Short mmCIF file of N, CA and C in Angstrom, two decimals:
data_model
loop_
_atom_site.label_atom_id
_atom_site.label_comp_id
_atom_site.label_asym_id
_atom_site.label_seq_id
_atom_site.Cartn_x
_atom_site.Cartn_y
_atom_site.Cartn_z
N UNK Q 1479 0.82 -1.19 0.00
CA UNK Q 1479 0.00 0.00 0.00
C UNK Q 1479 0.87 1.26 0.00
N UNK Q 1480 2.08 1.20 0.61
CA UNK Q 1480 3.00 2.52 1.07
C UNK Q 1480 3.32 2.99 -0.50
N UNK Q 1481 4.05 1.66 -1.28
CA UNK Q 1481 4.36 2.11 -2.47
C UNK Q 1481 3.90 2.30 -3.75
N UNK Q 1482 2.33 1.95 -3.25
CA UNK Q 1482 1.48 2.39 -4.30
C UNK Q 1482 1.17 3.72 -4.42
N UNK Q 1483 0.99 4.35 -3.05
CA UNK Q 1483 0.46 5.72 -3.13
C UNK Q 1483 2.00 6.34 -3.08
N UNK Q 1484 3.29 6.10 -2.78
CA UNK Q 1484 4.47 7.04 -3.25
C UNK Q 1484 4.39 6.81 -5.12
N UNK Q 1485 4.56 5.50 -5.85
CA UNK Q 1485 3.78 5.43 -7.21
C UNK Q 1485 3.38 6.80 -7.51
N UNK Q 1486 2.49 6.48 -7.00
CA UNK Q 1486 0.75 7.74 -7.04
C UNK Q 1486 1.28 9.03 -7.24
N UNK Q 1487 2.06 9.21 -6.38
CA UNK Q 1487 2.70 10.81 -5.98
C UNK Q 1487 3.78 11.36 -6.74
N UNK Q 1488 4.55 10.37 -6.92
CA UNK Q 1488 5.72 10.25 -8.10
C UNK Q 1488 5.09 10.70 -9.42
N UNK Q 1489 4.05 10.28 -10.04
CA UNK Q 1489 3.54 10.13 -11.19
C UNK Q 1489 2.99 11.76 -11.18
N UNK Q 1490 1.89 11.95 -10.03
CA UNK Q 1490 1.20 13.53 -10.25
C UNK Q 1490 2.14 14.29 -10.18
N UNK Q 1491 3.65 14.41 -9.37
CA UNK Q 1491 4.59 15.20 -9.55
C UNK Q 1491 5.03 15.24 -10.96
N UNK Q 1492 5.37 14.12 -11.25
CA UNK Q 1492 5.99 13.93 -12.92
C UNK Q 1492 5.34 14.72 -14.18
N UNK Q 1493 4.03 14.28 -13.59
CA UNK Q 1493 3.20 15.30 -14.79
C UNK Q 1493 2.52 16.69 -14.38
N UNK Q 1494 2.57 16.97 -13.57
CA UNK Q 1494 2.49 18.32 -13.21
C UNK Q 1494 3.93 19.06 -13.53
N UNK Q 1495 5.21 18.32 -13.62
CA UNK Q 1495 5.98 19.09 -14.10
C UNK Q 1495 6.31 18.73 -15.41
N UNK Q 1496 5.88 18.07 -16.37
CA UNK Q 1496 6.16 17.76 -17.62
C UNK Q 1496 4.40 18.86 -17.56
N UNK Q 1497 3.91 19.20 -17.44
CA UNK Q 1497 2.74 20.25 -17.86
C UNK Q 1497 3.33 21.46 -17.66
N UNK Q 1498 4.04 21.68 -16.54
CA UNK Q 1498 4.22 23.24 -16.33
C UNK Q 1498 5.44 23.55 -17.17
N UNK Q 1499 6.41 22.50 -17.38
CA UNK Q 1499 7.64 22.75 -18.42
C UNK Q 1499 7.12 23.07 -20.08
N UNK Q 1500 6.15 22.37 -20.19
CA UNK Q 1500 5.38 22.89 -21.57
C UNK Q 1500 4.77 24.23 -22.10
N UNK Q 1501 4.50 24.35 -20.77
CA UNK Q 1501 3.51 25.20 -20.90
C UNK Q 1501 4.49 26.87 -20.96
N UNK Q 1502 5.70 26.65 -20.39
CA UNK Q 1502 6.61 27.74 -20.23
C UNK Q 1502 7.72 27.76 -21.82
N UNK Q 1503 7.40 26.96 -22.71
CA UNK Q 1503 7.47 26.54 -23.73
C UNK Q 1503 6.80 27.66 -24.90
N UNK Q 1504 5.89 27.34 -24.13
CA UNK Q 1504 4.84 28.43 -24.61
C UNK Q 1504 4.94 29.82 -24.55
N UNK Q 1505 4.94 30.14 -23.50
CA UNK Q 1505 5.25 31.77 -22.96
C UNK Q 1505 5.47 32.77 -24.33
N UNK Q 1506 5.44 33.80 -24.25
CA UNK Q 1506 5.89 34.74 -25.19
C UNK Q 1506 7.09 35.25 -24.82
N UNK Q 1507 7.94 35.78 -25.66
CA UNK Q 1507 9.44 36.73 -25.50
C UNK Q 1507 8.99 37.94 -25.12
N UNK Q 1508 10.10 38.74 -24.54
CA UNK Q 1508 10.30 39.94 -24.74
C UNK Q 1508 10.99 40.37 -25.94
N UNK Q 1509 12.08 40.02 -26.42
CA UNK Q 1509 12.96 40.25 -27.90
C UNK Q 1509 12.97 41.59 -27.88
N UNK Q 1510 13.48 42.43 -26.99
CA UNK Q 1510 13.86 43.46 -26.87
C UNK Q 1510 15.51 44.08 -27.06
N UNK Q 1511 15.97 45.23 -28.14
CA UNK Q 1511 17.27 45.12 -27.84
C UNK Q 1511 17.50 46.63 -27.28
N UNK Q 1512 18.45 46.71 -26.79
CA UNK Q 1512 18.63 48.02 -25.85
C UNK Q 1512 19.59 48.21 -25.99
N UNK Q 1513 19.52 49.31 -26.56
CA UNK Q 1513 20.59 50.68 -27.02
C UNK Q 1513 21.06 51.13 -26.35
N UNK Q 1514 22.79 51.37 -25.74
CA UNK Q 1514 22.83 52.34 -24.82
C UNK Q 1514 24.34 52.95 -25.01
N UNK Q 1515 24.15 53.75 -24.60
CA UNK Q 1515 25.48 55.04 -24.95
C UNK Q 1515 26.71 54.01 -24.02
N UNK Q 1516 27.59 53.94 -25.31
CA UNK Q 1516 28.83 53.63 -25.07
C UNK Q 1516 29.95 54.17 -23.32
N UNK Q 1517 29.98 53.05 -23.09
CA UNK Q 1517 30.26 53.50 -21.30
C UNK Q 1517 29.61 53.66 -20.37
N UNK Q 1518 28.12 53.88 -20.86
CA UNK Q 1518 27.28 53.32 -19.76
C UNK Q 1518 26.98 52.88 -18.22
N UNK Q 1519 27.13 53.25 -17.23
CA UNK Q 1519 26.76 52.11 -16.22
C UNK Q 1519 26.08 52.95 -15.24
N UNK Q 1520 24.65 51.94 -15.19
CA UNK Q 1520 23.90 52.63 -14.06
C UNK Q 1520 22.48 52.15 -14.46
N UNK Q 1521 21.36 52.92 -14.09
CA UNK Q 1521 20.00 52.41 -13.98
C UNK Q 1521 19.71 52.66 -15.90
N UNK Q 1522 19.06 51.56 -16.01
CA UNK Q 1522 18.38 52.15 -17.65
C UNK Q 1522 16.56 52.27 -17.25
N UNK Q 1523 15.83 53.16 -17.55
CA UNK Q 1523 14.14 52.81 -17.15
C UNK Q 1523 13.80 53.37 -18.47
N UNK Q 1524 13.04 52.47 -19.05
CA UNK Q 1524 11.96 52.78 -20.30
C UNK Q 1524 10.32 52.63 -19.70
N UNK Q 1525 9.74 54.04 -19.48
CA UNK Q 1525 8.51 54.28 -19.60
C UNK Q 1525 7.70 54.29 -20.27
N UNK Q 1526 6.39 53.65 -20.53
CA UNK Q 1526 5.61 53.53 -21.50
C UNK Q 1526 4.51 54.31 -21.10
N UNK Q 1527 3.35 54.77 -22.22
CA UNK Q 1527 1.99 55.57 -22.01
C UNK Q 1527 2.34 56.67 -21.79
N UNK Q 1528 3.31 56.91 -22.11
CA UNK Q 1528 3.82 58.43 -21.93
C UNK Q 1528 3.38 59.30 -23.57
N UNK Q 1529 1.94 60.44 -23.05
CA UNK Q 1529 1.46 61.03 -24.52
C UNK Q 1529 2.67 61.74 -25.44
N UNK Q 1530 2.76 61.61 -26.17
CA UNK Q 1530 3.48 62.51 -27.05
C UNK Q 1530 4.72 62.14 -27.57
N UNK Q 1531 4.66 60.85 -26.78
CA UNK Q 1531 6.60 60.31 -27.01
C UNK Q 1531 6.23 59.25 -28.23
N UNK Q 1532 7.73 58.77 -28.50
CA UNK Q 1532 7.78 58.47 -29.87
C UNK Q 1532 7.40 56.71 -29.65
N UNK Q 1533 6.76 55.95 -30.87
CA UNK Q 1533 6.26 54.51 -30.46
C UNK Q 1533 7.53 53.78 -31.03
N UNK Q 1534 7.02 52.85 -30.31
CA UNK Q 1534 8.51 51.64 -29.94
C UNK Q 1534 8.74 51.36 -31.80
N UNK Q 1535 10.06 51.04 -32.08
CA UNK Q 1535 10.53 50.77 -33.62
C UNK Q 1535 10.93 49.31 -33.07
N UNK Q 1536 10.49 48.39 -34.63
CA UNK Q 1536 11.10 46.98 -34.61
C UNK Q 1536 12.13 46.85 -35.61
N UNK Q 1537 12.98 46.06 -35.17
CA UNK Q 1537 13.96 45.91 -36.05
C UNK Q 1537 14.78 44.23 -36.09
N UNK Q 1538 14.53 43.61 -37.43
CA UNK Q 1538 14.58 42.09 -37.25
C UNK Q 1538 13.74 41.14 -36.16
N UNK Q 1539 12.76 41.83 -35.75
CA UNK Q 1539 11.74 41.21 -35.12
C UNK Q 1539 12.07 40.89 -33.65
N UNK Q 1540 12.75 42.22 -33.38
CA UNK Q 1540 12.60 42.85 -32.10
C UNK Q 1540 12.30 44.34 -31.50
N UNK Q 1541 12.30 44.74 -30.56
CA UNK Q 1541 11.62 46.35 -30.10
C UNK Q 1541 12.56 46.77 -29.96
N UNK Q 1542 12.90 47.79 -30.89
CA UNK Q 1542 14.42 48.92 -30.02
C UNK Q 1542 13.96 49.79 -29.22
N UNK Q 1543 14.69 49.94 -27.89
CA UNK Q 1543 14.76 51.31 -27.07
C UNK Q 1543 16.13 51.16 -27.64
N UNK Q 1544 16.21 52.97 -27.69
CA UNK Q 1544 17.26 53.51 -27.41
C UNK Q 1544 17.66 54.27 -26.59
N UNK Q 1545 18.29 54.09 -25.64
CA UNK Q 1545 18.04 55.02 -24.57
C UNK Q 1545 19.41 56.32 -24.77
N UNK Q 1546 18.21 57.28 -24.10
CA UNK Q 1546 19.46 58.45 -24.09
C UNK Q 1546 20.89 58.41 -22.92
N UNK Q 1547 21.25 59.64 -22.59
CA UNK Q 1547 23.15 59.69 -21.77
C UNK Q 1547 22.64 59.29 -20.63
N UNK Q 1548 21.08 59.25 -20.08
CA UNK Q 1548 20.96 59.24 -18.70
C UNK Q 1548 20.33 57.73 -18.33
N UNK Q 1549 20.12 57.28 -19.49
CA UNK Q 1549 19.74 55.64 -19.49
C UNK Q 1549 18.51 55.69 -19.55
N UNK Q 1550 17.78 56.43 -19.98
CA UNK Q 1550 16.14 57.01 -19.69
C UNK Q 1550 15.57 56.86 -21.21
N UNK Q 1551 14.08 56.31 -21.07
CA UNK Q 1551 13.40 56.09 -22.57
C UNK Q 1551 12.10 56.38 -22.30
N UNK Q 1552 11.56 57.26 -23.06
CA UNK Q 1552 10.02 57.29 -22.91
C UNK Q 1552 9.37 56.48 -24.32
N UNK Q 1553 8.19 56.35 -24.23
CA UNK Q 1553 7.73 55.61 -25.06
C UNK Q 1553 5.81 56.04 -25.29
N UNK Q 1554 5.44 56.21 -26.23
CA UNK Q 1554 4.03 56.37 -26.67
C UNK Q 1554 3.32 54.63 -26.48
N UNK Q 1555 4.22 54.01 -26.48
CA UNK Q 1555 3.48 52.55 -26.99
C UNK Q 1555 2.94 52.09 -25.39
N UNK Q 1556 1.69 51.76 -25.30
CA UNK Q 1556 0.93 51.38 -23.94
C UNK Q 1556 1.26 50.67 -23.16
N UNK Q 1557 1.79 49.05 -23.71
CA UNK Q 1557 1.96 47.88 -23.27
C UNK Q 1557 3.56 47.73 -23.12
N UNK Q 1558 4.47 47.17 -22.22
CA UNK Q 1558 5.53 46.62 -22.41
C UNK Q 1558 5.33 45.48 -22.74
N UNK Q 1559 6.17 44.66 -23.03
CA UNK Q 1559 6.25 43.25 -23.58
C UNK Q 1559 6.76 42.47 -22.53
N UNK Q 1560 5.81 41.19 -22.32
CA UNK Q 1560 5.60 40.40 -21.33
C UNK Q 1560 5.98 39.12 -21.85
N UNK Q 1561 6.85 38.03 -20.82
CA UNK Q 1561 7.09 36.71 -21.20
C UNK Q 1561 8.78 36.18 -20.49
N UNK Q 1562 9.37 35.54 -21.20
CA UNK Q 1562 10.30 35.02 -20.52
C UNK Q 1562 11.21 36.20 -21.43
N UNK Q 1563 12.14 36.62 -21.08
CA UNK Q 1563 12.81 37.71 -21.14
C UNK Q 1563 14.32 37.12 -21.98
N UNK Q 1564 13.93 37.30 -23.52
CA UNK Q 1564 14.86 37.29 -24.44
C UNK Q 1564 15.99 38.82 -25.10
N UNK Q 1565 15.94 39.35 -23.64
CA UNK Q 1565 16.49 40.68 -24.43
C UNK Q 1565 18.14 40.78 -24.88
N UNK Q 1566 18.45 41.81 -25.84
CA UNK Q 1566 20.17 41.53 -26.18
C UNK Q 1566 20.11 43.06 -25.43
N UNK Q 1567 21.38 43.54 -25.54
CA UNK Q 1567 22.04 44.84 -24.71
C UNK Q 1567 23.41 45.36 -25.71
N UNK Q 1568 23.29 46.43 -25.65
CA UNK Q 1568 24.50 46.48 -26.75
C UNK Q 1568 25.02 48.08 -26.29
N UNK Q 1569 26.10 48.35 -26.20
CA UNK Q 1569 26.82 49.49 -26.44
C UNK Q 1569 26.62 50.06 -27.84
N UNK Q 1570 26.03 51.41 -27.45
CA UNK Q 1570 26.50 52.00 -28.83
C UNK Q 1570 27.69 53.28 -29.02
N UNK Q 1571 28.44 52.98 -29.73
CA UNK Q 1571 29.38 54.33 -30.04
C UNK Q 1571 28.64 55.53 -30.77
N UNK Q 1572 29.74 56.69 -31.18
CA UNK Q 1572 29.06 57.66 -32.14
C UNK Q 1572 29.06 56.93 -33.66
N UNK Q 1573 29.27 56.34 -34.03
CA UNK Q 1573 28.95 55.94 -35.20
C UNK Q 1573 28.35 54.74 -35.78
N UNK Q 1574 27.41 54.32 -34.37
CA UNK Q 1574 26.44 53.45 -34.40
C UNK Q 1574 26.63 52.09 -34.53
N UNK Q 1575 28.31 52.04 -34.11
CA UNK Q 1575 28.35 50.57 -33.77
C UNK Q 1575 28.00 49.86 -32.97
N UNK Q 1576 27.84 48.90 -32.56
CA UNK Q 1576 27.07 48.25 -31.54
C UNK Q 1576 28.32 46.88 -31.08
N UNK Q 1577 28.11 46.94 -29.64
CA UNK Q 1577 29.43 46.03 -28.76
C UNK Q 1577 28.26 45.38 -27.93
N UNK Q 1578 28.00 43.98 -28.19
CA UNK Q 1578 27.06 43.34 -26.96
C UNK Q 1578 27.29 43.30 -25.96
N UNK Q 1579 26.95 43.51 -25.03
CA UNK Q 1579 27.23 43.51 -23.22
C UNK Q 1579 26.66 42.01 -23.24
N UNK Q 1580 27.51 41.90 -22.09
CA UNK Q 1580 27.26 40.11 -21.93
C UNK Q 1580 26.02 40.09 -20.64
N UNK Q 1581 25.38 39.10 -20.54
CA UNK Q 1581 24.17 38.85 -19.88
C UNK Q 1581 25.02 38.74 -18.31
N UNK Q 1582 25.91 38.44 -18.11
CA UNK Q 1582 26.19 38.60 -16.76
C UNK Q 1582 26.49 40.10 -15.94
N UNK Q 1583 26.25 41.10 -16.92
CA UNK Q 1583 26.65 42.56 -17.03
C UNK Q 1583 25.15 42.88 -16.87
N UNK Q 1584 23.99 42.36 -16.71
CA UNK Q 1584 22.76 43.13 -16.38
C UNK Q 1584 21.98 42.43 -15.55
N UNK Q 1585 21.33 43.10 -14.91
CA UNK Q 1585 20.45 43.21 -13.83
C UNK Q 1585 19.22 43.68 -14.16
N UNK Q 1586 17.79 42.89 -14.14
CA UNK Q 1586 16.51 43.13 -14.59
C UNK Q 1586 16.41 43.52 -13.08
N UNK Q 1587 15.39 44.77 -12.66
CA UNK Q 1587 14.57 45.38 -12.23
C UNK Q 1587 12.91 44.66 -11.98
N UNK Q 1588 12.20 44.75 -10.85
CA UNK Q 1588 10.70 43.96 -11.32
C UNK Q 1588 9.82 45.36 -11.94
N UNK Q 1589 9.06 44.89 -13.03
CA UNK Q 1589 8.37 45.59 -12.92
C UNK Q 1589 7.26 46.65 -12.38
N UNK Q 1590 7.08 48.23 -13.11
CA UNK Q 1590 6.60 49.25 -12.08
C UNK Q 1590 5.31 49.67 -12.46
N UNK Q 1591 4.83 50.79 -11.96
CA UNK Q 1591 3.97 51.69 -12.43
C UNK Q 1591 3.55 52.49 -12.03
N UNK Q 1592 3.03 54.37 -12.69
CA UNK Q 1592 2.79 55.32 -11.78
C UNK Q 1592 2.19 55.75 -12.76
N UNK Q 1593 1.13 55.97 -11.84
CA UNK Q 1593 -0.43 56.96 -11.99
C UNK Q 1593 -0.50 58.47 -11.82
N UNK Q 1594 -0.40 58.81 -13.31
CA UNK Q 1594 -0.83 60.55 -13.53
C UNK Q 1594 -1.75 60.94 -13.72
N UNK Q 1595 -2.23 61.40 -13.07
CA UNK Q 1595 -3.47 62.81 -13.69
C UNK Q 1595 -4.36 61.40 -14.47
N UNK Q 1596 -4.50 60.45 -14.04
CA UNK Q 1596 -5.38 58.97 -14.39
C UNK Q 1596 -4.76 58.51 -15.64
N UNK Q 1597 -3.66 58.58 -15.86
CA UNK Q 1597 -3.04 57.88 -17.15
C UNK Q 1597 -1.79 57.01 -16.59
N UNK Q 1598 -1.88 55.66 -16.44
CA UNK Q 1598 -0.78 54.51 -16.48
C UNK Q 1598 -0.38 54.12 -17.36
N UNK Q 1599 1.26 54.73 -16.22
CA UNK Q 1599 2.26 54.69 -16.82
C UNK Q 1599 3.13 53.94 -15.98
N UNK Q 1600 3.35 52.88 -17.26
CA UNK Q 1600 4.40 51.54 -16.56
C UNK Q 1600 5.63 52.13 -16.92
N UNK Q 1601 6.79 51.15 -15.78
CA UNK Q 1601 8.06 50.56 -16.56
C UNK Q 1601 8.69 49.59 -16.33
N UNK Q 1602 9.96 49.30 -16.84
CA UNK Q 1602 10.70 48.31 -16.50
C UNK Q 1602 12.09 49.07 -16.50
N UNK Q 1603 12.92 48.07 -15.86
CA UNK Q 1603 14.41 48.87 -15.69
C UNK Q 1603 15.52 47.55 -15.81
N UNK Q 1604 16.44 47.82 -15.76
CA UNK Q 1604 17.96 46.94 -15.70
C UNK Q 1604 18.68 48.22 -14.78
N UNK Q 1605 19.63 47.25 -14.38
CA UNK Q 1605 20.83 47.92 -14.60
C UNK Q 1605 21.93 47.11 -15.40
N UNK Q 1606 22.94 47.82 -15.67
CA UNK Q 1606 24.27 47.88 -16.67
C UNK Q 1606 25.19 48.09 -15.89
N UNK Q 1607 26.51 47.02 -15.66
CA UNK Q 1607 27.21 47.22 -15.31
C UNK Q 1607 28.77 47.03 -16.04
N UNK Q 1608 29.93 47.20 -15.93
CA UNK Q 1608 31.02 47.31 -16.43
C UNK Q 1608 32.27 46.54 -15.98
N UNK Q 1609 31.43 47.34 -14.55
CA UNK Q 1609 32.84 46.77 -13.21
C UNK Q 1609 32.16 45.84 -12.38
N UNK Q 1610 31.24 45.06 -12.49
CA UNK Q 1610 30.71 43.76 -11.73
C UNK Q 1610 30.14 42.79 -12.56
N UNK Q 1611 30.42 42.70 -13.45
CA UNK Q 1611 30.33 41.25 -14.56
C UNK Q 1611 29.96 40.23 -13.53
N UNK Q 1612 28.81 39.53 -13.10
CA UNK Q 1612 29.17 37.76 -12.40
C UNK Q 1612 27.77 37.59 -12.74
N UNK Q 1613 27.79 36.21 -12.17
CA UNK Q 1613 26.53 35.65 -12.15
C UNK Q 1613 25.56 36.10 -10.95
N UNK Q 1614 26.73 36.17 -9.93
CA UNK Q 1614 26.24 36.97 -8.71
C UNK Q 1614 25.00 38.72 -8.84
N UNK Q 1615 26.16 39.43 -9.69
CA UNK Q 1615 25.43 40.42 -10.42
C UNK Q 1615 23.94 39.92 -10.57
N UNK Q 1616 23.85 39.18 -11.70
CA UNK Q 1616 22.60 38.87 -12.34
C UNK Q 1616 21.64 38.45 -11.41
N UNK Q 1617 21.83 37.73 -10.81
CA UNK Q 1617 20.24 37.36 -9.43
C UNK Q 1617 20.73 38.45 -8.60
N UNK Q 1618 21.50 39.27 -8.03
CA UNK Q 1618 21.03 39.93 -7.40
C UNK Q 1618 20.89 41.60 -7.51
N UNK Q 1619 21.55 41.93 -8.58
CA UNK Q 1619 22.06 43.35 -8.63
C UNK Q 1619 23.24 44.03 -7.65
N UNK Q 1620 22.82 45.70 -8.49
CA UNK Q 1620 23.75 46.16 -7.52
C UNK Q 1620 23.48 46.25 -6.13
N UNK Q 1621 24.58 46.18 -5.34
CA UNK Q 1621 24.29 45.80 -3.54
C UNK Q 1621 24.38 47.69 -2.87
N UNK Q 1622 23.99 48.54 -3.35
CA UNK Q 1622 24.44 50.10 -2.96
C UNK Q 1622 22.71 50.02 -2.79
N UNK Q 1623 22.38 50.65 -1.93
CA UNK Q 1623 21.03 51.18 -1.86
C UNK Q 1623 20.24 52.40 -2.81
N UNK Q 1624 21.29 53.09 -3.03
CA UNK Q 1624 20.75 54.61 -4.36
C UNK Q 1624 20.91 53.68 -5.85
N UNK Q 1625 21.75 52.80 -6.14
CA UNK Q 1625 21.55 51.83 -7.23
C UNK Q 1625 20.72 51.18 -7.27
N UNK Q 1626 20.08 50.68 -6.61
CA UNK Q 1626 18.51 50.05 -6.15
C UNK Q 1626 17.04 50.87 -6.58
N UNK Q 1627 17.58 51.93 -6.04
CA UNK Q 1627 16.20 52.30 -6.08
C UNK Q 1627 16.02 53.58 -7.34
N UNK Q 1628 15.10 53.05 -7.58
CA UNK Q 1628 14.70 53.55 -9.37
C UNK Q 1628 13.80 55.16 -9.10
N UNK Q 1629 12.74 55.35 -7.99
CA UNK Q 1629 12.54 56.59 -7.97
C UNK Q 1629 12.86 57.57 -7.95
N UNK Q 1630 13.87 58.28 -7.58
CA UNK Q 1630 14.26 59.22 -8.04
C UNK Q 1630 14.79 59.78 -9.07
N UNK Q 1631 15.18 58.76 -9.93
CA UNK Q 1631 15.54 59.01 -11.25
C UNK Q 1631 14.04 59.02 -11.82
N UNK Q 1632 13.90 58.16 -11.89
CA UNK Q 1632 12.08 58.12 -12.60
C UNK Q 1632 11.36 59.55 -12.21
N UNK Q 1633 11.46 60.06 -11.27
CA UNK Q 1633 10.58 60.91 -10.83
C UNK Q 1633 11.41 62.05 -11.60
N UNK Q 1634 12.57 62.37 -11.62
CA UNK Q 1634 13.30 63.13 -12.09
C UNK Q 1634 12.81 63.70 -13.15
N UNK Q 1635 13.02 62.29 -14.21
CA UNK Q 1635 13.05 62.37 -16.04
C UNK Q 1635 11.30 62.85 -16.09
N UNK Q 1636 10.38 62.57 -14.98
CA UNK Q 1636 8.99 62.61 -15.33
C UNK Q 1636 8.82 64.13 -14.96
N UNK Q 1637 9.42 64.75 -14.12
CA UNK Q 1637 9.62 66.45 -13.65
C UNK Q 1637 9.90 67.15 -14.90
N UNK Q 1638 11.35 66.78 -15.14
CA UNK Q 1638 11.72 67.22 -16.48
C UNK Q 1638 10.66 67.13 -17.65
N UNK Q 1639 9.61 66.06 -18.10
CA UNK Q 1639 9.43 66.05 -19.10
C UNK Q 1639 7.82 67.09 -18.76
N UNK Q 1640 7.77 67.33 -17.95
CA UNK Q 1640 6.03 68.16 -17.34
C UNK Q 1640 5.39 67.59 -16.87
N UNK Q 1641 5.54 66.16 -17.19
CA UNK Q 1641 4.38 65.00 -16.73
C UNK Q 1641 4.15 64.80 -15.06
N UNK Q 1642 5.35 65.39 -14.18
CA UNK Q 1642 4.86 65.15 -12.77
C UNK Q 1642 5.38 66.81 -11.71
N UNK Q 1643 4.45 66.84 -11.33
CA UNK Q 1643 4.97 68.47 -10.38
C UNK Q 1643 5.75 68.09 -9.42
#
């Protein structure tokens, strides 16, 4: 009887994870590539639902941000792109070459959002780093507390642009 119902248990584990491995199979990308000024390092935040800003460009069947000197992107387009997170990262020089930053060089951010005058407005963030390349980096980020935290820059670029008093 003991090893019928471990059997039992073995089996609903087995296929509960041969279902949930499928099913993440499934998921959608992000396929995002991100532009960023040569030398770089620090917070990148791309805001979306922001009126008046320019809509996301695809290129080979991914979304470019490009972000400006301060790592900052606004965006007209509503939705960010949701799923298991296929993004590339690239240095750009002045003459638009592009140097891939290696995946142990960034740090995903969880996703945000802030409410204006009744218009949501998401984002997402990384950071970019230069001088902490690891794997360590990557699950945890940077370990400084003002590198952490994304509001004040966010609130900044949203002052600057009129959108927040």
């Amino acid at each position: 009887m003991r090893w019928s119902k471990l059997l039992a248990l073995t089996l609903v584990v087995m296929s509960t994870v041969s279902c949930s491995s499928k099913a993440s199979t499934n998921h959608d990308t992000t396929d995002t590539l991100h532009l960023i000024p040569e030398g770089f390092e620090g917070q990148l935040i791309t805001v979306y639902n922001v009126e008046g800003a320019p809509k996301l460009k695809r290129e080979k069947g991914f979304t470019v941000i490009r972000y400006d000197k301060d790592g900052m992107f606004l965006t007209s387009t509503e939705e960010m792109e949701y799923g298991a997170v296929t993004d590339e990262f690239y240095y750009v020089d002045r003459k638009d070459k592009r140097t891939k930053i290696e995946e142990n060089c960034t740090y995903l951010f969880p996703n945000g959002g802030y409410t204006i005058k009744d218009r949501r407005l998401l984002y997402n963030a990384f950071y970019i780093t230069e001088s902490h390349c690891s794997e360590d980096f990557v699950g945890r980020g940077p370990q400084t507390p003002a590198n952490r935290n994304l509001t004040p820059k966010l609130e900044a670029k949203l002052i600057e642009e009129g959108l927040l008093e």
